[in-house]
Amino acid sequence: MKRYGQLFDDFTCFSNLFSAYKKARKGAVGKPSTQQFSFQLEPALLELQQELINGRYKPSAYRYFKIFDPKERIISVASFKDRVVHHALINLLEPIYERCFIHDSYATRKGKGTHLAINRAQAFMRGHQWFLKTDIDKYFDSINQQVLIALLNRKIKDQRLLSVAKGIIQNGGSNGVGLPIGNLTSQFFANVYLNPFDHFVKQQLSAKYVRYMDDFVLFSKNKETLKSYKTAIESYLSAQLKLHLKEKATFINQAANGLTFLGRRIFPKTIRIARPNGKRMLRRMKSKEQVYRKGGLDQAAFLQSMNSYWAQLQPFYGLRQEILQGQSA
């Protein structure tokens, strides 16, 4: 396995930090923390550069809030300065890991996403009568930080870069376990953490397999093969990554009965939106419209939000027509 060194100078160079700043400010231009950092941008970036080079950089404490979408989650918000560092780090690590990530991992990767994952799952269903659907129990809260750092060390030999990554990893979680939900680095590291498992499933088990973060599906032409897959992946996850499958979300079923995956009901010849997701999307659209009508959202932001929802509904002509008929009634 090739290991990469001499990355730190590229990580701390001004052009990389400036690129990271531009990415960090997207969607947050009007926020006070962004404006404060941007007010004297060049001095702020030069100061950050020196902190990183001199080893004085330390991540700040997170700010936390809860969301209910659809279940309760605690979201961690890093300071703007820390988000710049996160983007700068991913700018260096992402191209390295893209070379070793498998094709059928679809979460938070350029050129991937939910639509391709859904289409890939349907393609596998057309040639395989059975599937095993599962996800990992409390995935982000269960990631072992020392295991993650060891995995990074297998690929990255630049110790100064690893020191920054280690500081970010250990800034969250509890007692050396867990990554904070909501960070760019957490999403990236979550893919790194499951990358050995991906290769185990594809190469050792030779399974047809689609993963979107901690949700994944394996496909086979017979049920007994999937039972053997389940035993093997439970053993691997426990022994190698200290993870466990969510028992209530783990089951084997026939493709003809449909697969619920990423908010969709997938069948070999058709794809529908899953009922809970459809209802939740309609509630959000109505809520956005109410906020807009009360003056709490400008027209540009409202249209951008609605266009996003319509894009998600694009494959579901019947549901779009139903919504339009309801609006005109």
mmCIF file of C-alpha atoms in Angstrom:
data_model
loop_
_atom_site.group_PDB
_atom_site.id
_atom_site.type_symbol
_atom_site.label_atom_id
_atom_site.label_comp_id
_atom_site.label_asym_id
_atom_site.label_seq_id
_atom_site.Cartn_x
_atom_site.Cartn_y
_atom_site.Cartn_z
ATOM 1 C CA MET A 1 0.000 0.000 0.000
ATOM 2 C CA LYS A 2 1.385 3.366 -1.027
ATOM 3 C CA ARG A 3 1.804 5.904 1.781
ATOM 4 C CA TYR A 4 1.897 9.637 1.145
ATOM 5 C CA GLY A 5 4.360 12.052 2.739
ATOM 6 C CA GLN A 6 5.514 15.635 2.285
ATOM 7 C CA LEU A 7 1.960 16.956 2.346
ATOM 8 C CA PHE A 8 2.227 19.574 5.079
ATOM 9 C CA ASP A 9 3.676 22.373 2.945
ATOM 10 C CA ASP A 10 0.840 21.980 0.440
ATOM 11 C CA PHE A 11 -1.644 21.887 3.314
ATOM 12 C CA THR A 12 -0.413 25.142 4.860
ATOM 13 C CA CYS A 13 0.340 27.070 1.664
ATOM 14 C CA PHE A 14 -1.643 30.307 1.313
ATOM 15 C CA SER A 15 -3.409 29.220 -1.876
ATOM 16 C CA ASN A 16 -4.814 26.101 -0.168
ATOM 17 C CA LEU A 17 -5.962 28.081 2.879
ATOM 18 C CA PHE A 18 -7.592 30.692 0.626
ATOM 19 C CA SER A 19 -9.347 27.944 -1.357
ATOM 20 C CA ALA A 20 -10.522 26.432 1.945
ATOM 21 C CA TYR A 21 -11.803 29.832 3.094
ATOM 22 C CA LYS A 22 -13.908 30.229 -0.061
ATOM 23 C CA LYS A 23 -15.439 26.777 0.471
ATOM 24 C CA ALA A 24 -16.103 27.429 4.172
ATOM 25 C CA ARG A 25 -17.967 30.680 3.507
ATOM 26 C CA LYS A 26 -20.401 29.121 1.011
ATOM 27 C CA GLY A 27 -23.881 29.345 2.489
ATOM 28 C CA ALA A 28 -22.567 31.329 5.455
ATOM 29 C CA VAL A 29 -21.582 34.700 3.931
ATOM 30 C CA GLY A 30 -23.960 36.692 6.116
ATOM 31 C CA LYS A 31 -23.069 35.055 9.415
ATOM 32 C CA PRO A 32 -21.166 37.190 11.963
ATOM 33 C CA SER A 33 -18.328 34.668 12.360
ATOM 34 C CA THR A 34 -17.774 34.617 8.588
ATOM 35 C CA GLN A 35 -17.853 38.405 8.340
ATOM 36 C CA GLN A 36 -15.472 38.798 11.274
ATOM 37 C CA PHE A 37 -12.925 36.437 9.694
ATOM 38 C CA SER A 38 -13.385 38.037 6.269
ATOM 39 C CA PHE A 39 -13.014 41.627 7.501
ATOM 40 C CA GLN A 40 -9.225 41.314 7.536
ATOM 41 C CA LEU A 41 -8.927 38.177 5.452
ATOM 42 C CA GLU A 42 -5.264 38.179 4.531
ATOM 43 C CA PRO A 43 -3.980 38.786 8.098
ATOM 44 C CA ALA A 44 -6.427 36.161 9.398
ATOM 45 C CA LEU A 45 -5.211 33.533 6.929
ATOM 46 C CA LEU A 46 -1.546 34.394 7.530
ATOM 47 C CA GLU A 47 -2.063 34.088 11.278
ATOM 48 C CA LEU A 48 -3.775 30.715 10.819
ATOM 49 C CA GLN A 49 -0.947 29.610 8.537
ATOM 50 C CA GLN A 50 1.634 30.415 11.223
ATOM 51 C CA GLU A 51 -0.390 28.619 13.915
ATOM 52 C CA LEU A 52 -0.427 25.481 11.764
ATOM 53 C CA ILE A 53 3.254 25.678 10.825
ATOM 54 C CA ASN A 54 4.359 26.315 14.407
ATOM 55 C CA GLY A 55 2.117 23.587 15.825
ATOM 56 C CA ARG A 56 0.084 26.089 17.869
ATOM 57 C CA TYR A 57 -3.241 25.445 16.172
ATOM 58 C CA LYS A 58 -5.865 23.914 18.445
ATOM 59 C CA PRO A 59 -9.511 23.374 17.446
ATOM 60 C CA SER A 60 -12.075 25.397 19.385
ATOM 61 C CA ALA A 61 -14.968 23.886 21.307
ATOM 62 C CA TYR A 62 -18.045 23.031 19.252
ATOM 63 C CA ARG A 63 -21.399 24.738 19.472
ATOM 64 C CA TYR A 64 -24.278 22.240 19.650
ATOM 65 C CA PHE A 65 -27.944 22.251 18.684
ATOM 66 C CA LYS A 66 -30.647 19.625 18.147
ATOM 67 C CA ILE A 67 -32.603 18.804 15.026
ATOM 68 C CA PHE A 68 -35.526 16.425 14.523
ATOM 69 C CA ASP A 69 -35.188 15.173 10.944
ATOM 70 C CA PRO A 70 -36.956 12.784 11.401
ATOM 71 C CA LYS A 71 -35.291 11.585 14.611
ATOM 72 C CA GLU A 72 -33.431 13.638 17.184
ATOM 73 C CA ARG A 73 -29.800 14.396 16.322
ATOM 74 C CA ILE A 74 -27.232 16.613 17.988
ATOM 75 C CA ILE A 75 -25.408 18.732 15.398
ATOM 76 C CA SER A 76 -21.938 20.058 16.167
ATOM 77 C CA VAL A 77 -20.924 23.404 14.692
ATOM 78 C CA ALA A 78 -17.238 24.228 14.434
ATOM 79 C CA SER A 79 -15.943 27.799 14.493
ATOM 80 C CA PHE A 80 -15.430 29.427 11.100
ATOM 81 C CA LYS A 81 -11.660 29.300 11.547
ATOM 82 C CA ASP A 82 -11.833 25.565 12.247
ATOM 83 C CA ARG A 83 -14.034 25.028 9.193
ATOM 84 C CA VAL A 84 -11.322 26.644 7.070
ATOM 85 C CA VAL A 85 -8.831 24.122 8.474
ATOM 86 C CA HIS A 86 -11.270 21.271 7.809
ATOM 87 C CA HIS A 87 -11.598 22.243 4.155
ATOM 88 C CA ALA A 88 -7.847 22.731 3.810
ATOM 89 C CA LEU A 89 -7.257 19.243 5.194
ATOM 90 C CA ILE A 90 -9.861 17.601 2.963
ATOM 91 C CA ASN A 91 -8.394 19.408 -0.065
ATOM 92 C CA LEU A 92 -5.252 17.308 0.496
ATOM 93 C CA LEU A 93 -6.763 14.028 1.688
ATOM 94 C CA GLU A 94 -9.736 13.665 -0.651
ATOM 95 C CA PRO A 95 -7.751 13.086 -3.882
ATOM 96 C CA ILE A 96 -5.589 10.500 -2.117
ATOM 97 C CA TYR A 97 -8.522 8.487 -0.794
ATOM 98 C CA GLU A 98 -10.612 8.773 -3.948
ATOM 99 C CA ARG A 99 -8.005 6.510 -5.554
ATOM 100 C CA CYS A 100 -8.747 3.723 -3.072
ATOM 101 C CA PHE A 101 -12.466 4.154 -2.311
ATOM 102 C CA ILE A 102 -14.656 1.564 -4.036
ATOM 103 C CA HIS A 103 -17.036 2.514 -6.841
ATOM 104 C CA ASP A 104 -20.146 1.576 -4.847
ATOM 105 C CA SER A 105 -19.658 3.958 -1.904
ATOM 106 C CA TYR A 106 -21.911 6.946 -2.646
ATOM 107 C CA ALA A 107 -22.094 9.315 0.344
ATOM 108 C CA THR A 108 -20.402 12.748 0.389
ATOM 109 C CA ARG A 109 -18.263 12.079 -2.684
ATOM 110 C CA LYS A 110 -17.952 14.150 -5.833
ATOM 111 C CA GLY A 111 -19.872 12.645 -8.730
ATOM 112 C CA LYS A 112 -21.813 10.283 -6.446
ATOM 113 C CA GLY A 113 -24.936 10.906 -4.320
ATOM 114 C CA THR A 114 -28.312 9.379 -3.508
ATOM 115 C CA HIS A 115 -29.702 9.166 -7.058
ATOM 116 C CA LEU A 116 -26.761 7.121 -8.333
ATOM 117 C CA ALA A 117 -26.886 4.896 -5.239
ATOM 118 C CA ILE A 118 -30.610 4.252 -5.781
ATOM 119 C CA ASN A 119 -30.123 3.488 -9.466
ATOM 120 C CA ARG A 120 -27.220 1.139 -8.692
ATOM 121 C CA ALA A 121 -29.314 -0.714 -6.110
ATOM 122 C CA GLN A 122 -32.113 -1.133 -8.638
ATOM 123 C CA ALA A 123 -29.653 -2.442 -11.245
ATOM 124 C CA PHE A 124 -28.465 -5.115 -8.798
ATOM 125 C CA MET A 125 -32.063 -6.032 -7.939
ATOM 126 C CA ARG A 126 -32.820 -6.811 -11.581
ATOM 127 C CA GLY A 127 -30.338 -9.672 -11.572
ATOM 128 C CA HIS A 128 -30.603 -10.820 -7.949
ATOM 129 C CA GLN A 129 -33.779 -12.069 -6.303
ATOM 130 C CA TRP A 130 -32.716 -11.438 -2.694
ATOM 131 C CA PHE A 131 -31.180 -8.604 -0.693
ATOM 132 C CA LEU A 132 -29.776 -8.018 2.788
ATOM 133 C CA LYS A 133 -30.542 -4.500 4.057
ATOM 134 C CA THR A 134 -28.868 -3.153 7.196
ATOM 135 C CA ASP A 135 -27.121 -0.203 8.808
ATOM 136 C CA ILE A 136 -24.678 0.338 11.633
ATOM 137 C CA ASP A 137 -25.975 1.040 15.109
ATOM 138 C CA LYS A 138 -25.192 4.642 16.191
ATOM 139 C CA TYR A 139 -22.440 4.863 13.596
ATOM 140 C CA PHE A 140 -20.910 8.291 14.201
ATOM 141 C CA ASP A 141 -21.156 7.843 17.977
ATOM 142 C CA SER A 142 -19.415 4.449 17.733
ATOM 143 C CA ILE A 143 -16.350 5.294 15.622
ATOM 144 C CA ASN A 144 -13.247 4.442 17.611
ATOM 145 C CA GLN A 145 -10.843 7.354 17.341
ATOM 146 C CA GLN A 146 -7.666 5.297 17.791
ATOM 147 C CA VAL A 147 -8.750 2.848 15.087
ATOM 148 C CA LEU A 148 -9.489 5.785 12.768
ATOM 149 C CA ILE A 149 -6.108 7.393 13.444
ATOM 150 C CA ALA A 150 -4.393 4.057 12.773
ATOM 151 C CA LEU A 151 -6.265 3.764 9.464
ATOM 152 C CA LEU A 152 -5.117 7.247 8.450
ATOM 153 C CA ASN A 153 -1.563 6.322 9.415
ATOM 154 C CA ARG A 154 -1.661 3.418 6.947
ATOM 155 C CA LYS A 155 -2.078 5.870 4.084
ATOM 156 C CA ILE A 156 -0.487 9.100 5.347
ATOM 157 C CA LYS A 157 3.071 9.226 6.660
ATOM 158 C CA ASP A 158 3.346 13.011 7.048
ATOM 159 C CA GLN A 159 3.283 13.228 10.834
ATOM 160 C CA ARG A 160 2.592 16.970 10.997
ATOM 161 C CA LEU A 161 -0.508 16.569 8.827
ATOM 162 C CA LEU A 162 -1.584 13.562 10.886
ATOM 163 C CA SER A 163 -1.161 15.640 14.050
ATOM 164 C CA VAL A 164 -3.677 18.188 12.753
ATOM 165 C CA ALA A 165 -6.098 15.413 11.735
ATOM 166 C CA LYS A 166 -5.665 13.764 15.134
ATOM 167 C CA GLY A 167 -6.462 17.040 16.916
ATOM 168 C CA ILE A 168 -9.678 17.428 14.929
ATOM 169 C CA ILE A 169 -10.711 13.807 15.553
ATOM 170 C CA GLN A 170 -10.053 13.974 19.295
ATOM 171 C CA ASN A 171 -11.840 17.314 19.644
ATOM 172 C CA GLY A 172 -15.194 15.510 19.548
ATOM 173 C CA GLY A 173 -16.752 12.349 20.926
ATOM 174 C CA SER A 174 -16.397 10.985 24.429
ATOM 175 C CA ASN A 175 -13.695 8.792 25.970
ATOM 176 C CA GLY A 176 -11.994 8.267 22.623
ATOM 177 C CA VAL A 177 -15.148 7.210 20.793
ATOM 178 C CA GLY A 178 -17.342 9.126 18.347
ATOM 179 C CA LEU A 179 -17.192 11.828 15.702
ATOM 180 C CA PRO A 180 -19.382 14.963 15.807
ATOM 181 C CA ILE A 181 -22.239 15.019 13.322
ATOM 182 C CA GLY A 182 -22.282 18.033 11.038
ATOM 183 C CA ASN A 183 -18.604 18.453 10.174
ATOM 184 C CA LEU A 184 -17.075 18.040 6.735
ATOM 185 C CA THR A 185 -14.175 16.139 8.298
ATOM 186 C CA SER A 186 -16.530 13.790 10.162
ATOM 187 C CA GLN A 187 -18.284 12.823 6.940
ATOM 188 C CA PHE A 188 -14.983 12.245 5.176
ATOM 189 C CA PHE A 189 -13.449 10.288 8.068
ATOM 190 C CA ALA A 190 -16.618 8.186 8.284
ATOM 191 C CA ASN A 191 -15.957 7.010 4.717
ATOM 192 C CA VAL A 192 -12.292 6.377 5.516
ATOM 193 C CA TYR A 193 -13.326 4.296 8.529
ATOM 194 C CA LEU A 194 -15.533 1.972 6.461
ATOM 195 C CA ASN A 195 -13.186 1.772 3.468
ATOM 196 C CA PRO A 196 -11.483 -1.465 4.678
ATOM 197 C CA PHE A 197 -14.941 -2.955 5.218
ATOM 198 C CA ASP A 198 -15.971 -1.949 1.686
ATOM 199 C CA HIS A 199 -12.984 -3.812 0.261
ATOM 200 C CA PHE A 200 -13.704 -6.819 2.489
ATOM 201 C CA VAL A 201 -17.268 -7.051 1.162
ATOM 202 C CA LYS A 202 -16.324 -6.523 -2.485
ATOM 203 C CA GLN A 203 -13.096 -8.531 -2.612
ATOM 204 C CA GLN A 204 -13.296 -11.167 0.116
ATOM 205 C CA LEU A 205 -17.033 -11.863 -0.076
ATOM 206 C CA SER A 206 -17.297 -10.938 -3.788
ATOM 207 C CA ALA A 207 -20.701 -9.474 -3.005
ATOM 208 C CA LYS A 208 -22.862 -7.084 -4.994
ATOM 209 C CA TYR A 209 -23.025 -4.178 -2.585
ATOM 210 C CA VAL A 210 -24.116 -0.536 -2.320
ATOM 211 C CA ARG A 211 -23.254 1.724 0.616
ATOM 212 C CA TYR A 212 -24.405 5.234 1.456
ATOM 213 C CA MET A 213 -22.598 6.219 4.665
ATOM 214 C CA ASP A 214 -23.702 3.605 7.238
ATOM 215 C CA ASP A 215 -26.710 2.337 5.238
ATOM 216 C CA PHE A 216 -25.865 -0.550 2.939
ATOM 217 C CA VAL A 217 -27.405 -3.368 0.936
ATOM 218 C CA LEU A 218 -25.982 -6.676 -0.310
ATOM 219 C CA PHE A 219 -27.596 -8.604 -3.167
ATOM 220 C CA SER A 220 -27.597 -12.281 -4.089
ATOM 221 C CA LYS A 221 -29.482 -14.872 -6.107
ATOM 222 C CA ASN A 222 -30.178 -16.968 -3.031
ATOM 223 C CA LYS A 223 -31.098 -16.391 0.584
ATOM 224 C CA GLU A 224 -28.512 -18.717 2.125
ATOM 225 C CA THR A 225 -25.645 -16.734 0.618
ATOM 226 C CA LEU A 226 -26.979 -13.571 2.264
ATOM 227 C CA LYS A 227 -27.155 -15.362 5.618
ATOM 228 C CA SER A 228 -23.480 -16.225 5.279
ATOM 229 C CA TYR A 229 -22.700 -12.616 4.303
ATOM 230 C CA LYS A 230 -24.486 -11.384 7.432
ATOM 231 C CA THR A 231 -22.410 -13.631 9.689
ATOM 232 C CA ALA A 232 -19.185 -12.554 7.991
ATOM 233 C CA ILE A 233 -19.863 -8.820 8.112
ATOM 234 C CA GLU A 234 -20.966 -8.937 11.753
ATOM 235 C CA SER A 235 -17.712 -10.668 12.634
ATOM 236 C CA TYR A 236 -15.581 -8.254 10.599
ATOM 237 C CA LEU A 237 -17.223 -5.094 11.909
ATOM 238 C CA SER A 238 -16.951 -6.205 15.519
ATOM 239 C CA ALA A 239 -13.358 -7.457 15.375
ATOM 240 C CA GLN A 240 -11.802 -4.858 13.076
ATOM 241 C CA LEU A 241 -13.826 -1.663 13.584
ATOM 242 C CA LYS A 242 -15.627 -2.149 16.921
ATOM 243 C CA LEU A 243 -18.990 -1.609 15.239
ATOM 244 C CA HIS A 244 -22.291 -3.493 15.333
ATOM 245 C CA LEU A 245 -25.262 -3.783 12.999
ATOM 246 C CA LYS A 246 -28.583 -2.264 14.047
ATOM 247 C CA GLU A 247 -30.579 -5.395 14.794
ATOM 248 C CA LYS A 248 -34.019 -3.914 14.108
ATOM 249 C CA ALA A 249 -32.886 -2.553 10.727
ATOM 250 C CA THR A 250 -31.241 -5.783 9.541
ATOM 251 C CA PHE A 251 -33.300 -8.151 7.393
ATOM 252 C CA ILE A 252 -33.304 -10.317 4.277
ATOM 253 C CA ASN A 253 -36.098 -9.972 1.745
ATOM 254 C CA GLN A 254 -36.997 -10.674 -1.858
ATOM 255 C CA ALA A 255 -36.414 -7.995 -4.491
ATOM 256 C CA ALA A 256 -39.987 -8.393 -5.724
ATOM 257 C CA ASN A 257 -41.219 -7.124 -2.332
ATOM 258 C CA GLY A 258 -39.306 -3.860 -2.741
ATOM 259 C CA LEU A 259 -36.346 -2.290 -0.966
ATOM 260 C CA THR A 260 -36.661 0.851 1.162
ATOM 261 C CA PHE A 261 -33.356 2.694 0.732
ATOM 262 C CA LEU A 262 -32.440 6.389 0.942
ATOM 263 C CA GLY A 263 -36.047 7.520 1.140
ATOM 264 C CA ARG A 264 -37.169 5.486 -1.840
ATOM 265 C CA ARG A 265 -39.123 2.283 -2.426
ATOM 266 C CA ILE A 266 -37.051 0.472 -5.026
ATOM 267 C CA PHE A 267 -38.409 -2.365 -7.172
ATOM 268 C CA PRO A 268 -36.678 -4.085 -10.104
ATOM 269 C CA LYS A 269 -38.732 -2.094 -12.618
ATOM 270 C CA THR A 270 -39.829 1.034 -10.763
ATOM 271 C CA ILE A 271 -38.824 3.480 -8.022
ATOM 272 C CA ARG A 272 -41.267 5.260 -5.732
ATOM 273 C CA ILE A 273 -40.782 7.766 -2.966
ATOM 274 C CA ALA A 274 -41.122 6.150 0.461
ATOM 275 C CA ARG A 275 -44.347 7.240 2.166
ATOM 276 C CA PRO A 276 -42.748 8.759 5.337
ATOM 277 C CA ASN A 277 -40.250 10.701 3.238
ATOM 278 C CA GLY A 278 -42.942 11.960 0.886
ATOM 279 C CA LYS A 279 -45.063 13.204 3.780
ATOM 280 C CA ARG A 280 -42.053 14.832 5.444
ATOM 281 C CA MET A 281 -41.086 16.577 2.194
ATOM 282 C CA LEU A 282 -44.607 17.951 1.741
ATOM 283 C CA ARG A 283 -44.601 19.274 5.326
ATOM 284 C CA ARG A 284 -41.304 21.044 4.694
ATOM 285 C CA MET A 285 -42.563 22.583 1.458
ATOM 286 C CA LYS A 286 -45.704 23.873 3.158
ATOM 287 C CA SER A 287 -43.662 25.209 6.079
ATOM 288 C CA LYS A 288 -41.306 27.052 3.721
ATOM 289 C CA GLU A 289 -44.289 28.551 1.891
ATOM 290 C CA GLN A 290 -45.820 29.787 5.164
ATOM 291 C CA VAL A 291 -42.538 31.397 6.223
ATOM 292 C CA TYR A 292 -42.244 33.060 2.817
ATOM 293 C CA ARG A 293 -45.815 34.417 2.897
ATOM 294 C CA LYS A 294 -45.166 35.897 6.361
ATOM 295 C CA GLY A 295 -42.064 37.680 5.088
ATOM 296 C CA GLY A 296 -39.566 35.486 6.899
ATOM 297 C CA LEU A 297 -37.873 34.353 3.678
ATOM 298 C CA ASP A 298 -36.967 36.385 0.609
ATOM 299 C CA GLN A 299 -38.103 35.293 -2.838
ATOM 300 C CA ALA A 300 -34.689 34.113 -4.031
ATOM 301 C CA ALA A 301 -34.172 31.855 -0.985
ATOM 302 C CA PHE A 302 -37.737 30.536 -1.244
ATOM 303 C CA LEU A 303 -37.379 29.674 -4.933
ATOM 304 C CA GLN A 304 -33.997 28.036 -4.354
ATOM 305 C CA SER A 305 -35.510 25.865 -1.625
ATOM 306 C CA MET A 306 -38.554 24.922 -3.707
ATOM 307 C CA ASN A 307 -36.417 24.108 -6.748
ATOM 308 C CA SER A 308 -34.383 21.751 -4.591
ATOM 309 C CA TYR A 309 -37.510 19.892 -3.505
ATOM 310 C CA TRP A 310 -38.868 19.752 -7.066
ATOM 311 C CA ALA A 311 -35.564 18.316 -8.257
ATOM 312 C CA GLN A 312 -35.881 15.523 -5.701
ATOM 313 C CA LEU A 313 -39.438 14.851 -6.878
ATOM 314 C CA GLN A 314 -38.487 14.948 -10.559
ATOM 315 C CA PRO A 315 -38.667 11.140 -11.053
ATOM 316 C CA PHE A 316 -42.125 11.015 -9.416
ATOM 317 C CA TYR A 317 -44.470 12.571 -11.951
ATOM 318 C CA GLY A 318 -47.642 11.418 -10.231
ATOM 319 C CA LEU A 319 -46.711 12.953 -6.891
ATOM 320 C CA ARG A 320 -45.717 16.246 -8.556
ATOM 321 C CA GLN A 321 -49.090 16.398 -10.275
ATOM 322 C CA GLU A 322 -50.874 15.659 -7.010
ATOM 323 C CA ILE A 323 -49.054 18.539 -5.303
ATOM 324 C CA LEU A 324 -49.846 20.946 -8.154
ATOM 325 C CA GLN A 325 -53.525 19.954 -8.126
ATOM 326 C CA GLY A 326 -53.627 20.518 -4.370
ATOM 327 C CA GLN A 327 -52.106 23.975 -4.754
ATOM 328 C CA SER A 328 -54.578 25.006 -7.447
ATOM 329 C CA ALA A 329 -57.643 23.728 -5.600
#
